[in-house]
Amino acid sequence: MKEDYVLRMNDHSECHAVVMPALWNGVIAFGLVSIPVSLRSATGSHDLSLHQYHAADAGRIRYQKICEIDEEPVEPEDIVKGVETDEGEVVLLDEDDLADLPVSSSKTIDVLEFVPVEQIDPIHYQRSYYAEPGKGAAKPYVLLREALLGKEKIAIVKITLRRRESLAALRPRDDVLMVHTMLWPDEIRKPEVSGVGGEARKQELQMAGTLIDSMSKDFRPEEYSDAYQEALQEAIDAKKEGRAVVKSEDTRPKAKVIDLMDALERSVAAKQPSSPRRPAKKTAKKTAKKTAKKTAARKSPAKKTAKKTARKRKSA
């Protein structure tokens, strides 16, 4: 497996690659099979890091940890963790107290069970990691990966990261195994929203389905970009170079109360390709036919007049 790299900019605006270190080393316990792996972060933010500065002299703003009782700065070695109870009592916990907690310190990803892929709601997922096979672990690693692919299952596992025991999902993605830490059931809030009742009319559903079909395509994430971060970078570059910052136009749609069916019909019409123009030959033929009919209509009264004159002569 290839090393993970992150591109960073130094003070001279030169780009260089930094190898992402392994965050965790241990084994995947799959029955009696042990697979040595290391975990590396699978995601990272591309947001620009904005700091706080003094507007008068561009001095960096720093924060101190101040005790709210004596209003004096506190050194890191004098800081402990704690919690305030509902009765207002503060319970302090030092490193020894935390070390005695029954948290698994073993470097093992314990496979608990295997579940169908579609049974896991994405709301459960928290953080994602690549599991890289250790030395000599390629064969059992590939075995587990291919077995999960063949059965279309995800392994539910338990793992301890930074003293926090987490439920996690182990699944294959392309050639690698991924570990997604998951939220515990009580960490997922129940929806408390209003305005979700009512029914949709059949005609509206059909029109909405047509709109969905017209906008359906394969997901290609590379086609999308973060417009805000791009504009922020452009603003920074402009100020650095002494250029004026160009304000972007507000393209947000204005909120209007309109007829739902009318909005759907207009949306579908906007997504449909415009009708092609008719060929010039067909138009010319139709024009010629119309002209011929008009000419014939003009000539017909003359023929009728000639017939009437002939009849009068015979009767005379």
PDB file of C-alpha atoms in Angstrom:
ATOM      1  CA  MET A   1       0.000   0.000   0.000  1.00  0.00           C
ATOM      2  CA  LYS A   2       1.314   3.449  -0.851  1.00  0.00           C
ATOM      3  CA  GLU A   3       2.202   5.982   1.822  1.00  0.00           C
ATOM      4  CA  ASP A   4      -0.273   8.784   2.521  1.00  0.00           C
ATOM      5  CA  TYR A   5       0.970  12.231   1.596  1.00  0.00           C
ATOM      6  CA  VAL A   6      -0.282  15.722   2.342  1.00  0.00           C
ATOM      7  CA  LEU A   7       0.808  18.717   0.283  1.00  0.00           C
ATOM      8  CA  ARG A   8       1.821  21.689   2.408  1.00  0.00           C
ATOM      9  CA  MET A   9       3.056  25.173   1.625  1.00  0.00           C
ATOM     10  CA  ASN A  10       6.108  26.639   3.344  1.00  0.00           C
ATOM     11  CA  ASP A  11       6.911  30.319   3.900  1.00  0.00           C
ATOM     12  CA  HIS A  12       8.345  30.569   0.374  1.00  0.00           C
ATOM     13  CA  SER A  13       5.111  29.239  -1.173  1.00  0.00           C
ATOM     14  CA  GLU A  14       6.837  26.027  -2.199  1.00  0.00           C
ATOM     15  CA  CYS A  15       4.802  22.846  -2.189  1.00  0.00           C
ATOM     16  CA  HIS A  16       6.238  19.740  -0.548  1.00  0.00           C
ATOM     17  CA  ALA A  17       4.855  16.352   0.449  1.00  0.00           C
ATOM     18  CA  VAL A  18       4.590  15.243   4.065  1.00  0.00           C
ATOM     19  CA  VAL A  19       4.096  11.570   4.915  1.00  0.00           C
ATOM     20  CA  MET A  20       1.116  11.097   7.223  1.00  0.00           C
ATOM     21  CA  PRO A  21       2.245   9.042  10.248  1.00  0.00           C
ATOM     22  CA  ALA A  22       0.365   5.996  11.437  1.00  0.00           C
ATOM     23  CA  LEU A  23      -2.131   6.920  14.164  1.00  0.00           C
ATOM     24  CA  TRP A  24      -2.523   3.405  15.521  1.00  0.00           C
ATOM     25  CA  ASN A  25      -0.735   0.061  15.243  1.00  0.00           C
ATOM     26  CA  GLY A  26      -2.251  -3.279  16.173  1.00  0.00           C
ATOM     27  CA  VAL A  27      -4.023  -6.327  14.772  1.00  0.00           C
ATOM     28  CA  ILE A  28      -7.437  -7.240  13.384  1.00  0.00           C
ATOM     29  CA  ALA A  29      -8.711 -10.301  15.249  1.00  0.00           C
ATOM     30  CA  PHE A  30     -10.754 -12.301  12.741  1.00  0.00           C
ATOM     31  CA  GLY A  31     -11.605 -15.593  14.452  1.00  0.00           C
ATOM     32  CA  LEU A  32      -8.244 -17.261  15.076  1.00  0.00           C
ATOM     33  CA  VAL A  33      -6.633 -15.148  12.364  1.00  0.00           C
ATOM     34  CA  SER A  34      -4.638 -12.062  13.374  1.00  0.00           C
ATOM     35  CA  ILE A  35      -3.855  -9.419  10.765  1.00  0.00           C
ATOM     36  CA  PRO A  36      -1.255  -6.778  11.739  1.00  0.00           C
ATOM     37  CA  VAL A  37      -2.353  -3.334  10.502  1.00  0.00           C
ATOM     38  CA  SER A  38      -1.673   0.348  11.028  1.00  0.00           C
ATOM     39  CA  LEU A  39      -4.302   3.069  10.733  1.00  0.00           C
ATOM     40  CA  ARG A  40      -3.834   6.331   8.856  1.00  0.00           C
ATOM     41  CA  SER A  41      -6.332   9.143   8.593  1.00  0.00           C
ATOM     42  CA  ALA A  42      -8.356   8.865   5.363  1.00  0.00           C
ATOM     43  CA  THR A  43      -9.597  12.460   5.293  1.00  0.00           C
ATOM     44  CA  GLY A  44      -8.312  15.958   5.918  1.00  0.00           C
ATOM     45  CA  SER A  45      -9.702  19.466   5.728  1.00  0.00           C
ATOM     46  CA  HIS A  46      -8.682  21.770   2.881  1.00  0.00           C
ATOM     47  CA  ASP A  47      -9.895  24.875   4.732  1.00  0.00           C
ATOM     48  CA  LEU A  48      -7.398  27.699   5.062  1.00  0.00           C
ATOM     49  CA  SER A  49      -6.292  28.246   8.667  1.00  0.00           C
ATOM     50  CA  LEU A  50      -7.315  31.747   9.683  1.00  0.00           C
ATOM     51  CA  HIS A  51      -5.799  33.094  12.914  1.00  0.00           C
ATOM     52  CA  GLN A  52      -6.645  36.157  14.972  1.00  0.00           C
ATOM     53  CA  TYR A  53      -4.363  39.234  14.798  1.00  0.00           C
ATOM     54  CA  HIS A  54      -4.273  42.688  16.346  1.00  0.00           C
ATOM     55  CA  ALA A  55      -5.619  45.053  13.672  1.00  0.00           C
ATOM     56  CA  ALA A  56      -3.304  47.887  14.773  1.00  0.00           C
ATOM     57  CA  ASP A  57       0.056  46.112  14.431  1.00  0.00           C
ATOM     58  CA  ALA A  58      -0.731  42.585  13.056  1.00  0.00           C
ATOM     59  CA  GLY A  59       0.391  40.980  16.300  1.00  0.00           C
ATOM     60  CA  ARG A  60      -0.864  37.419  16.778  1.00  0.00           C
ATOM     61  CA  ILE A  61      -3.542  37.046  19.437  1.00  0.00           C
ATOM     62  CA  ARG A  62      -2.658  34.399  22.030  1.00  0.00           C
ATOM     63  CA  TYR A  63      -4.759  32.909  24.783  1.00  0.00           C
ATOM     64  CA  GLN A  64      -3.773  32.001  28.310  1.00  0.00           C
ATOM     65  CA  LYS A  65      -5.447  29.506  30.596  1.00  0.00           C
ATOM     66  CA  ILE A  66      -6.660  31.610  33.508  1.00  0.00           C
ATOM     67  CA  CYS A  67      -8.122  30.316  36.742  1.00  0.00           C
ATOM     68  CA  GLU A  68     -11.499  31.981  37.213  1.00  0.00           C
ATOM     69  CA  ILE A  69     -11.072  32.089  41.009  1.00  0.00           C
ATOM     70  CA  ASP A  70      -7.674  33.769  41.474  1.00  0.00           C
ATOM     71  CA  GLU A  71      -7.530  35.143  37.901  1.00  0.00           C
ATOM     72  CA  GLU A  72      -3.951  33.951  37.476  1.00  0.00           C
ATOM     73  CA  PRO A  73      -2.416  31.950  34.560  1.00  0.00           C
ATOM     74  CA  VAL A  74      -2.129  28.213  35.258  1.00  0.00           C
ATOM     75  CA  GLU A  75       0.770  26.046  34.061  1.00  0.00           C
ATOM     76  CA  PRO A  76      -0.071  22.857  32.095  1.00  0.00           C
ATOM     77  CA  GLU A  77       1.286  20.557  34.821  1.00  0.00           C
ATOM     78  CA  ASP A  78      -1.166  22.088  37.326  1.00  0.00           C
ATOM     79  CA  ILE A  79      -4.236  21.384  35.174  1.00  0.00           C
ATOM     80  CA  VAL A  80      -6.415  18.324  35.756  1.00  0.00           C
ATOM     81  CA  LYS A  81      -9.694  17.187  34.225  1.00  0.00           C
ATOM     82  CA  GLY A  82     -13.024  17.118  35.936  1.00  0.00           C
ATOM     83  CA  VAL A  83     -16.782  17.407  35.673  1.00  0.00           C
ATOM     84  CA  GLU A  84     -19.445  19.511  37.346  1.00  0.00           C
ATOM     85  CA  THR A  85     -22.395  17.556  38.694  1.00  0.00           C
ATOM     86  CA  ASP A  86     -26.035  18.624  38.515  1.00  0.00           C
ATOM     87  CA  GLU A  87     -25.754  19.757  42.144  1.00  0.00           C
ATOM     88  CA  GLY A  88     -22.911  22.121  41.245  1.00  0.00           C
ATOM     89  CA  GLU A  89     -20.154  20.019  42.836  1.00  0.00           C
ATOM     90  CA  VAL A  90     -16.867  19.774  40.899  1.00  0.00           C
ATOM     91  CA  VAL A  91     -15.274  16.305  40.750  1.00  0.00           C
ATOM     92  CA  LEU A  92     -11.581  16.374  39.764  1.00  0.00           C
ATOM     93  CA  LEU A  93      -9.846  13.481  37.980  1.00  0.00           C
ATOM     94  CA  ASP A  94      -6.068  13.229  37.686  1.00  0.00           C
ATOM     95  CA  GLU A  95      -4.021  10.982  35.407  1.00  0.00           C
ATOM     96  CA  ASP A  96      -3.959   8.139  37.964  1.00  0.00           C
ATOM     97  CA  ASP A  97      -7.753   8.139  38.208  1.00  0.00           C
ATOM     98  CA  LEU A  98      -8.090   7.910  34.419  1.00  0.00           C
ATOM     99  CA  ALA A  99      -5.415   5.211  34.169  1.00  0.00           C
ATOM    100  CA  ASP A 100      -7.408   2.934  36.518  1.00  0.00           C
ATOM    101  CA  LEU A 101     -10.493   2.957  34.291  1.00  0.00           C
ATOM    102  CA  PRO A 102     -11.332  -0.406  32.643  1.00  0.00           C
ATOM    103  CA  VAL A 103     -10.601   0.796  29.118  1.00  0.00           C
ATOM    104  CA  SER A 104      -9.085  -1.723  26.774  1.00  0.00           C
ATOM    105  CA  SER A 105      -5.471  -0.797  26.091  1.00  0.00           C
ATOM    106  CA  SER A 106      -4.874  -3.769  23.818  1.00  0.00           C
ATOM    107  CA  LYS A 107      -3.935  -2.988  20.255  1.00  0.00           C
ATOM    108  CA  THR A 108      -6.671  -5.202  18.839  1.00  0.00           C
ATOM    109  CA  ILE A 109      -9.559  -4.547  16.491  1.00  0.00           C
ATOM    110  CA  ASP A 110     -12.049  -7.149  17.681  1.00  0.00           C
ATOM    111  CA  VAL A 111     -14.497  -8.335  15.027  1.00  0.00           C
ATOM    112  CA  LEU A 112     -17.861  -8.717  16.782  1.00  0.00           C
ATOM    113  CA  GLU A 113     -20.161  -9.648  13.883  1.00  0.00           C
ATOM    114  CA  PHE A 114     -20.855  -9.188  10.186  1.00  0.00           C
ATOM    115  CA  VAL A 115     -23.893  -7.262   8.935  1.00  0.00           C
ATOM    116  CA  PRO A 116     -25.362  -6.414   5.505  1.00  0.00           C
ATOM    117  CA  VAL A 117     -23.997  -3.225   3.972  1.00  0.00           C
ATOM    118  CA  GLU A 118     -27.426  -1.604   3.584  1.00  0.00           C
ATOM    119  CA  GLN A 119     -28.269  -1.935   7.293  1.00  0.00           C
ATOM    120  CA  ILE A 120     -25.853   0.777   8.440  1.00  0.00           C
ATOM    121  CA  ASP A 121     -27.261   4.293   8.221  1.00  0.00           C
ATOM    122  CA  PRO A 122     -24.506   6.809   7.295  1.00  0.00           C
ATOM    123  CA  ILE A 123     -25.504   8.893  10.333  1.00  0.00           C
ATOM    124  CA  HIS A 124     -23.571   6.387  12.460  1.00  0.00           C
ATOM    125  CA  TYR A 125     -20.219   7.072  10.757  1.00  0.00           C
ATOM    126  CA  GLN A 126     -17.801   9.437  12.485  1.00  0.00           C
ATOM    127  CA  ARG A 127     -14.158   9.279  11.291  1.00  0.00           C
ATOM    128  CA  SER A 128     -12.499   7.271   8.536  1.00  0.00           C
ATOM    129  CA  TYR A 129      -9.116   5.526   8.507  1.00  0.00           C
ATOM    130  CA  TYR A 130      -7.169   3.430   6.025  1.00  0.00           C
ATOM    131  CA  ALA A 131      -5.999   0.097   7.442  1.00  0.00           C
ATOM    132  CA  GLU A 132      -2.562  -0.697   6.019  1.00  0.00           C
ATOM    133  CA  PRO A 133      -1.355  -4.327   6.270  1.00  0.00           C
ATOM    134  CA  GLY A 134       1.763  -4.930   8.333  1.00  0.00           C
ATOM    135  CA  LYS A 135       4.826  -6.851   7.275  1.00  0.00           C
ATOM    136  CA  GLY A 136       3.917 -10.381   6.116  1.00  0.00           C
ATOM    137  CA  ALA A 137       0.175  -9.724   6.503  1.00  0.00           C
ATOM    138  CA  ALA A 138      -0.706  -9.355   2.818  1.00  0.00           C
ATOM    139  CA  LYS A 139      -2.297 -12.828   2.449  1.00  0.00           C
ATOM    140  CA  PRO A 140      -4.748 -12.707   5.414  1.00  0.00           C
ATOM    141  CA  TYR A 141      -5.444  -9.036   4.626  1.00  0.00           C
ATOM    142  CA  VAL A 142      -6.491  -9.852   1.049  1.00  0.00           C
ATOM    143  CA  LEU A 143      -8.437 -12.866   2.297  1.00  0.00           C
ATOM    144  CA  LEU A 144     -10.584 -10.738   4.627  1.00  0.00           C
ATOM    145  CA  ARG A 145     -11.038  -8.041   1.991  1.00  0.00           C
ATOM    146  CA  GLU A 146     -12.192 -10.465  -0.698  1.00  0.00           C
ATOM    147  CA  ALA A 147     -14.431 -12.387   1.712  1.00  0.00           C
ATOM    148  CA  LEU A 148     -16.236  -9.179   2.712  1.00  0.00           C
ATOM    149  CA  LEU A 149     -16.645  -8.211  -0.946  1.00  0.00           C
ATOM    150  CA  GLY A 150     -17.988 -11.623  -1.867  1.00  0.00           C
ATOM    151  CA  LYS A 151     -20.505 -11.724   0.970  1.00  0.00           C
ATOM    152  CA  GLU A 152     -21.387  -8.001   0.681  1.00  0.00           C
ATOM    153  CA  LYS A 153     -20.939  -7.632   4.431  1.00  0.00           C
ATOM    154  CA  ILE A 154     -19.409  -5.079   6.789  1.00  0.00           C
ATOM    155  CA  ALA A 155     -17.583  -6.159   9.933  1.00  0.00           C
ATOM    156  CA  ILE A 156     -18.710  -4.499  13.159  1.00  0.00           C
ATOM    157  CA  VAL A 157     -15.665  -4.114  15.398  1.00  0.00           C
ATOM    158  CA  LYS A 158     -14.512  -2.499  18.630  1.00  0.00           C
ATOM    159  CA  ILE A 159     -11.379  -0.385  18.783  1.00  0.00           C
ATOM    160  CA  THR A 160      -9.736   1.896  21.340  1.00  0.00           C
ATOM    161  CA  LEU A 161      -8.281   5.132  19.973  1.00  0.00           C
ATOM    162  CA  ARG A 162      -6.814   7.778  22.290  1.00  0.00           C
ATOM    163  CA  ARG A 163      -8.316   6.110  25.362  1.00  0.00           C
ATOM    164  CA  ARG A 164     -11.773   6.157  23.809  1.00  0.00           C
ATOM    165  CA  GLU A 165     -13.462   2.863  23.053  1.00  0.00           C
ATOM    166  CA  SER A 166     -15.415   3.091  19.829  1.00  0.00           C
ATOM    167  CA  LEU A 167     -17.743   0.952  17.833  1.00  0.00           C
ATOM    168  CA  ALA A 168     -16.508   0.848  14.247  1.00  0.00           C
ATOM    169  CA  ALA A 169     -17.236  -0.574  10.815  1.00  0.00           C
ATOM    170  CA  LEU A 170     -14.560  -2.421   8.864  1.00  0.00           C
ATOM    171  CA  ARG A 171     -15.245  -2.509   5.135  1.00  0.00           C
ATOM    172  CA  PRO A 172     -13.402  -2.901   1.827  1.00  0.00           C
ATOM    173  CA  ARG A 173     -12.900   0.081  -0.472  1.00  0.00           C
ATOM    174  CA  ASP A 174     -11.136  -0.703  -3.736  1.00  0.00           C
ATOM    175  CA  ASP A 175      -7.919  -2.504  -2.671  1.00  0.00           C
ATOM    176  CA  VAL A 176      -7.854  -1.401   0.961  1.00  0.00           C
ATOM    177  CA  LEU A 177      -9.756  -2.053   4.159  1.00  0.00           C
ATOM    178  CA  MET A 178     -11.237   0.966   5.893  1.00  0.00           C
ATOM    179  CA  VAL A 179     -12.172   1.539   9.512  1.00  0.00           C
ATOM    180  CA  HIS A 180     -15.018   3.967  10.209  1.00  0.00           C
ATOM    181  CA  THR A 181     -15.481   4.847  13.856  1.00  0.00           C
ATOM    182  CA  MET A 182     -19.153   5.039  14.729  1.00  0.00           C
ATOM    183  CA  LEU A 183     -21.342   6.915  17.177  1.00  0.00           C
ATOM    184  CA  TRP A 184     -22.942   4.976  19.991  1.00  0.00           C
ATOM    185  CA  PRO A 185     -26.759   4.706  19.749  1.00  0.00           C
ATOM    186  CA  ASP A 186     -27.352   7.228  22.559  1.00  0.00           C
ATOM    187  CA  GLU A 187     -25.167   9.786  20.739  1.00  0.00           C
ATOM    188  CA  ILE A 188     -27.584   9.974  17.814  1.00  0.00           C
ATOM    189  CA  ARG A 189     -30.386  12.414  18.473  1.00  0.00           C
ATOM    190  CA  LYS A 190     -33.961  11.698  17.547  1.00  0.00           C
ATOM    191  CA  PRO A 191     -35.422  14.108  14.995  1.00  0.00           C
ATOM    192  CA  GLU A 192     -37.606  16.771  16.569  1.00  0.00           C
ATOM    193  CA  VAL A 193     -38.865  18.667  13.558  1.00  0.00           C
ATOM    194  CA  SER A 194     -42.230  20.035  12.508  1.00  0.00           C
ATOM    195  CA  GLY A 195     -43.855  20.529   9.130  1.00  0.00           C
ATOM    196  CA  VAL A 196     -43.089  17.038   7.787  1.00  0.00           C
ATOM    197  CA  GLY A 197     -46.698  15.868   7.586  1.00  0.00           C
ATOM    198  CA  GLY A 198     -49.098  16.095   4.682  1.00  0.00           C
ATOM    199  CA  GLU A 199     -49.422  14.224   1.410  1.00  0.00           C
ATOM    200  CA  ALA A 200     -48.153  14.791  -2.098  1.00  0.00           C
ATOM    201  CA  ARG A 201     -50.558  14.611  -5.049  1.00  0.00           C
ATOM    202  CA  LYS A 202     -50.028  11.935  -7.677  1.00  0.00           C
ATOM    203  CA  GLN A 203     -49.429  14.504 -10.427  1.00  0.00           C
ATOM    204  CA  GLU A 204     -46.830  16.273  -8.282  1.00  0.00           C
ATOM    205  CA  LEU A 205     -45.057  12.989  -7.540  1.00  0.00           C
ATOM    206  CA  GLN A 206     -44.922  12.161 -11.238  1.00  0.00           C
ATOM    207  CA  MET A 207     -43.528  15.577 -12.092  1.00  0.00           C
ATOM    208  CA  ALA A 208     -40.983  15.385  -9.251  1.00  0.00           C
ATOM    209  CA  GLY A 209     -39.944  11.932 -10.509  1.00  0.00           C
ATOM    210  CA  THR A 210     -39.470  13.359 -14.006  1.00  0.00           C
ATOM    211  CA  LEU A 211     -37.264  16.127 -12.582  1.00  0.00           C
ATOM    212  CA  ILE A 212     -35.194  13.589 -10.638  1.00  0.00           C
ATOM    213  CA  ASP A 213     -34.751  11.479 -13.792  1.00  0.00           C
ATOM    214  CA  SER A 214     -33.633  14.514 -15.789  1.00  0.00           C
ATOM    215  CA  MET A 215     -31.007  15.353 -13.138  1.00  0.00           C
ATOM    216  CA  SER A 216     -29.781  11.792 -12.495  1.00  0.00           C
ATOM    217  CA  LYS A 217     -26.161  10.911 -13.299  1.00  0.00           C
ATOM    218  CA  ASP A 218     -23.171   9.041 -11.862  1.00  0.00           C
ATOM    219  CA  PHE A 219     -21.529  10.661  -8.844  1.00  0.00           C
ATOM    220  CA  ARG A 220     -18.167  12.190  -9.774  1.00  0.00           C
ATOM    221  CA  PRO A 221     -16.870  14.144  -6.750  1.00  0.00           C
ATOM    222  CA  GLU A 222     -14.036  15.687  -8.782  1.00  0.00           C
ATOM    223  CA  GLU A 223     -16.637  17.740 -10.666  1.00  0.00           C
ATOM    224  CA  TYR A 224     -17.432  19.753  -7.529  1.00  0.00           C
ATOM    225  CA  SER A 225     -15.350  22.375  -5.761  1.00  0.00           C
ATOM    226  CA  ASP A 226     -15.478  24.522  -2.633  1.00  0.00           C
ATOM    227  CA  ALA A 227     -16.395  27.954  -4.010  1.00  0.00           C
ATOM    228  CA  TYR A 228     -15.968  29.654  -0.634  1.00  0.00           C
ATOM    229  CA  GLN A 229     -12.390  28.428  -0.098  1.00  0.00           C
ATOM    230  CA  GLU A 230     -11.478  29.343  -3.680  1.00  0.00           C
ATOM    231  CA  ALA A 231     -12.867  32.863  -3.190  1.00  0.00           C
ATOM    232  CA  LEU A 232     -11.067  33.153   0.169  1.00  0.00           C
ATOM    233  CA  GLN A 233      -7.740  32.162  -1.406  1.00  0.00           C
ATOM    234  CA  GLU A 234      -8.318  34.655  -4.233  1.00  0.00           C
ATOM    235  CA  ALA A 235      -9.044  37.409  -1.692  1.00  0.00           C
ATOM    236  CA  ILE A 236      -5.830  36.609   0.213  1.00  0.00           C
ATOM    237  CA  ASP A 237      -3.768  36.606  -2.992  1.00  0.00           C
ATOM    238  CA  ALA A 238      -5.337  39.889  -4.112  1.00  0.00           C
ATOM    239  CA  LYS A 239      -4.582  41.664  -0.823  1.00  0.00           C
ATOM    240  CA  LYS A 240      -1.043  40.256  -0.793  1.00  0.00           C
ATOM    241  CA  GLU A 241      -0.413  41.603  -4.296  1.00  0.00           C
ATOM    242  CA  GLY A 242      -2.126  44.928  -3.608  1.00  0.00           C
ATOM    243  CA  ARG A 243      -5.042  44.229  -5.935  1.00  0.00           C
ATOM    244  CA  ALA A 244      -8.657  45.089  -5.225  1.00  0.00           C
ATOM    245  CA  VAL A 245     -10.748  42.225  -3.927  1.00  0.00           C
ATOM    246  CA  VAL A 246     -13.466  41.425  -6.450  1.00  0.00           C
ATOM    247  CA  LYS A 247     -16.828  40.930  -4.809  1.00  0.00           C
ATOM    248  CA  SER A 248     -18.746  37.927  -6.016  1.00  0.00           C
ATOM    249  CA  GLU A 249     -22.348  38.278  -7.121  1.00  0.00           C
ATOM    250  CA  ASP A 250     -25.075  36.889  -4.920  1.00  0.00           C
ATOM    251  CA  THR A 251     -26.486  34.008  -6.958  1.00  0.00           C
ATOM    252  CA  ARG A 252     -28.728  32.655  -4.233  1.00  0.00           C
ATOM    253  CA  PRO A 253     -32.314  32.139  -5.428  1.00  0.00           C
ATOM    254  CA  LYS A 254     -34.797  34.562  -3.938  1.00  0.00           C
ATOM    255  CA  ALA A 255     -37.438  32.979  -1.755  1.00  0.00           C
ATOM    256  CA  LYS A 256     -40.844  33.216  -3.371  1.00  0.00           C
ATOM    257  CA  VAL A 257     -44.145  31.622  -2.502  1.00  0.00           C
ATOM    258  CA  ILE A 258     -45.170  29.956  -5.770  1.00  0.00           C
ATOM    259  CA  ASP A 259     -47.361  27.127  -6.922  1.00  0.00           C
ATOM    260  CA  LEU A 260     -45.554  23.800  -6.361  1.00  0.00           C
ATOM    261  CA  MET A 261     -46.789  22.206  -9.576  1.00  0.00           C
ATOM    262  CA  ASP A 262     -45.826  25.271 -11.590  1.00  0.00           C
ATOM    263  CA  ALA A 263     -42.348  25.260 -10.031  1.00  0.00           C
ATOM    264  CA  LEU A 264     -41.887  21.572 -10.890  1.00  0.00           C
ATOM    265  CA  GLU A 265     -43.032  22.077 -14.481  1.00  0.00           C
ATOM    266  CA  ARG A 266     -40.668  24.998 -14.966  1.00  0.00           C
ATOM    267  CA  SER A 267     -37.798  23.037 -13.411  1.00  0.00           C
ATOM    268  CA  VAL A 268     -38.380  20.103 -15.776  1.00  0.00           C
ATOM    269  CA  ALA A 269     -38.635  22.455 -18.768  1.00  0.00           C
ATOM    270  CA  ALA A 270     -35.356  24.134 -17.785  1.00  0.00           C
ATOM    271  CA  LYS A 271     -33.572  20.768 -17.704  1.00  0.00           C
ATOM    272  CA  GLN A 272     -34.886  19.598 -21.093  1.00  0.00           C
ATOM    273  CA  PRO A 273     -32.854  20.428 -24.226  1.00  0.00           C
ATOM    274  CA  SER A 274     -34.361  23.091 -26.475  1.00  0.00           C
ATOM    275  CA  SER A 275     -36.278  21.756 -29.501  1.00  0.00           C
ATOM    276  CA  PRO A 276     -34.157  21.786 -32.691  1.00  0.00           C
ATOM    277  CA  ARG A 277     -35.092  24.025 -35.604  1.00  0.00           C
ATOM    278  CA  ARG A 278     -36.813  22.433 -38.595  1.00  0.00           C
ATOM    279  CA  PRO A 279     -34.699  21.916 -41.715  1.00  0.00           C
ATOM    280  CA  ALA A 280     -34.808  24.711 -44.275  1.00  0.00           C
ATOM    281  CA  LYS A 281     -35.980  22.348 -47.049  1.00  0.00           C
ATOM    282  CA  LYS A 282     -39.111  21.320 -45.192  1.00  0.00           C
ATOM    283  CA  THR A 283     -39.914  24.932 -44.408  1.00  0.00           C
ATOM    284  CA  ALA A 284     -39.417  25.897 -48.061  1.00  0.00           C
ATOM    285  CA  LYS A 285     -41.716  23.075 -49.242  1.00  0.00           C
ATOM    286  CA  LYS A 286     -44.449  24.116 -46.796  1.00  0.00           C
ATOM    287  CA  THR A 287     -44.136  27.745 -47.911  1.00  0.00           C
ATOM    288  CA  ALA A 288     -44.363  26.700 -51.568  1.00  0.00           C
ATOM    289  CA  LYS A 289     -47.496  24.611 -50.908  1.00  0.00           C
ATOM    290  CA  LYS A 290     -49.170  27.493 -49.090  1.00  0.00           C
ATOM    291  CA  THR A 291     -48.325  29.879 -51.957  1.00  0.00           C
ATOM    292  CA  ALA A 292     -49.675  27.426 -54.547  1.00  0.00           C
ATOM    293  CA  LYS A 293     -52.958  27.081 -52.650  1.00  0.00           C
ATOM    294  CA  LYS A 294     -53.349  30.858 -52.457  1.00  0.00           C
ATOM    295  CA  THR A 295     -52.657  31.206 -56.186  1.00  0.00           C
ATOM    296  CA  ALA A 296     -55.171  28.487 -56.993  1.00  0.00           C
ATOM    297  CA  ALA A 297     -57.746  30.224 -54.830  1.00  0.00           C
ATOM    298  CA  ARG A 298     -57.171  33.462 -56.711  1.00  0.00           C
ATOM    299  CA  LYS A 299     -57.532  31.742 -60.121  1.00  0.00           C
ATOM    300  CA  SER A 300     -60.752  29.868 -59.350  1.00  0.00           C
ATOM    301  CA  PRO A 301     -63.126  32.918 -59.585  1.00  0.00           C
ATOM    302  CA  ALA A 302     -61.854  33.625 -63.123  1.00  0.00           C
ATOM    303  CA  LYS A 303     -62.766  30.091 -64.259  1.00  0.00           C
ATOM    304  CA  LYS A 304     -66.267  30.399 -62.818  1.00  0.00           C
ATOM    305  CA  THR A 305     -66.799  33.721 -64.628  1.00  0.00           C
ATOM    306  CA  ALA A 306     -65.732  32.172 -67.979  1.00  0.00           C
ATOM    307  CA  LYS A 307     -68.199  29.286 -67.550  1.00  0.00           C
ATOM    308  CA  LYS A 308     -71.093  31.673 -66.809  1.00  0.00           C
ATOM    309  CA  THR A 309     -70.314  33.775 -69.962  1.00  0.00           C
ATOM    310  CA  ALA A 310     -70.326  30.649 -72.145  1.00  0.00           C
ATOM    311  CA  ARG A 311     -73.722  29.596 -70.814  1.00  0.00           C
ATOM    312  CA  LYS A 312     -75.236  33.007 -71.546  1.00  0.00           C
ATOM    313  CA  ARG A 313     -74.038  32.881 -75.152  1.00  0.00           C
ATOM    314  CA  LYS A 314     -75.631  29.473 -75.693  1.00  0.00           C
ATOM    315  CA  SER A 315     -78.973  30.597 -74.274  1.00  0.00           C
ATOM    316  CA  ALA A 316     -78.958  33.672 -76.523  1.00  0.00           C
TER     317      ALA A 316
END
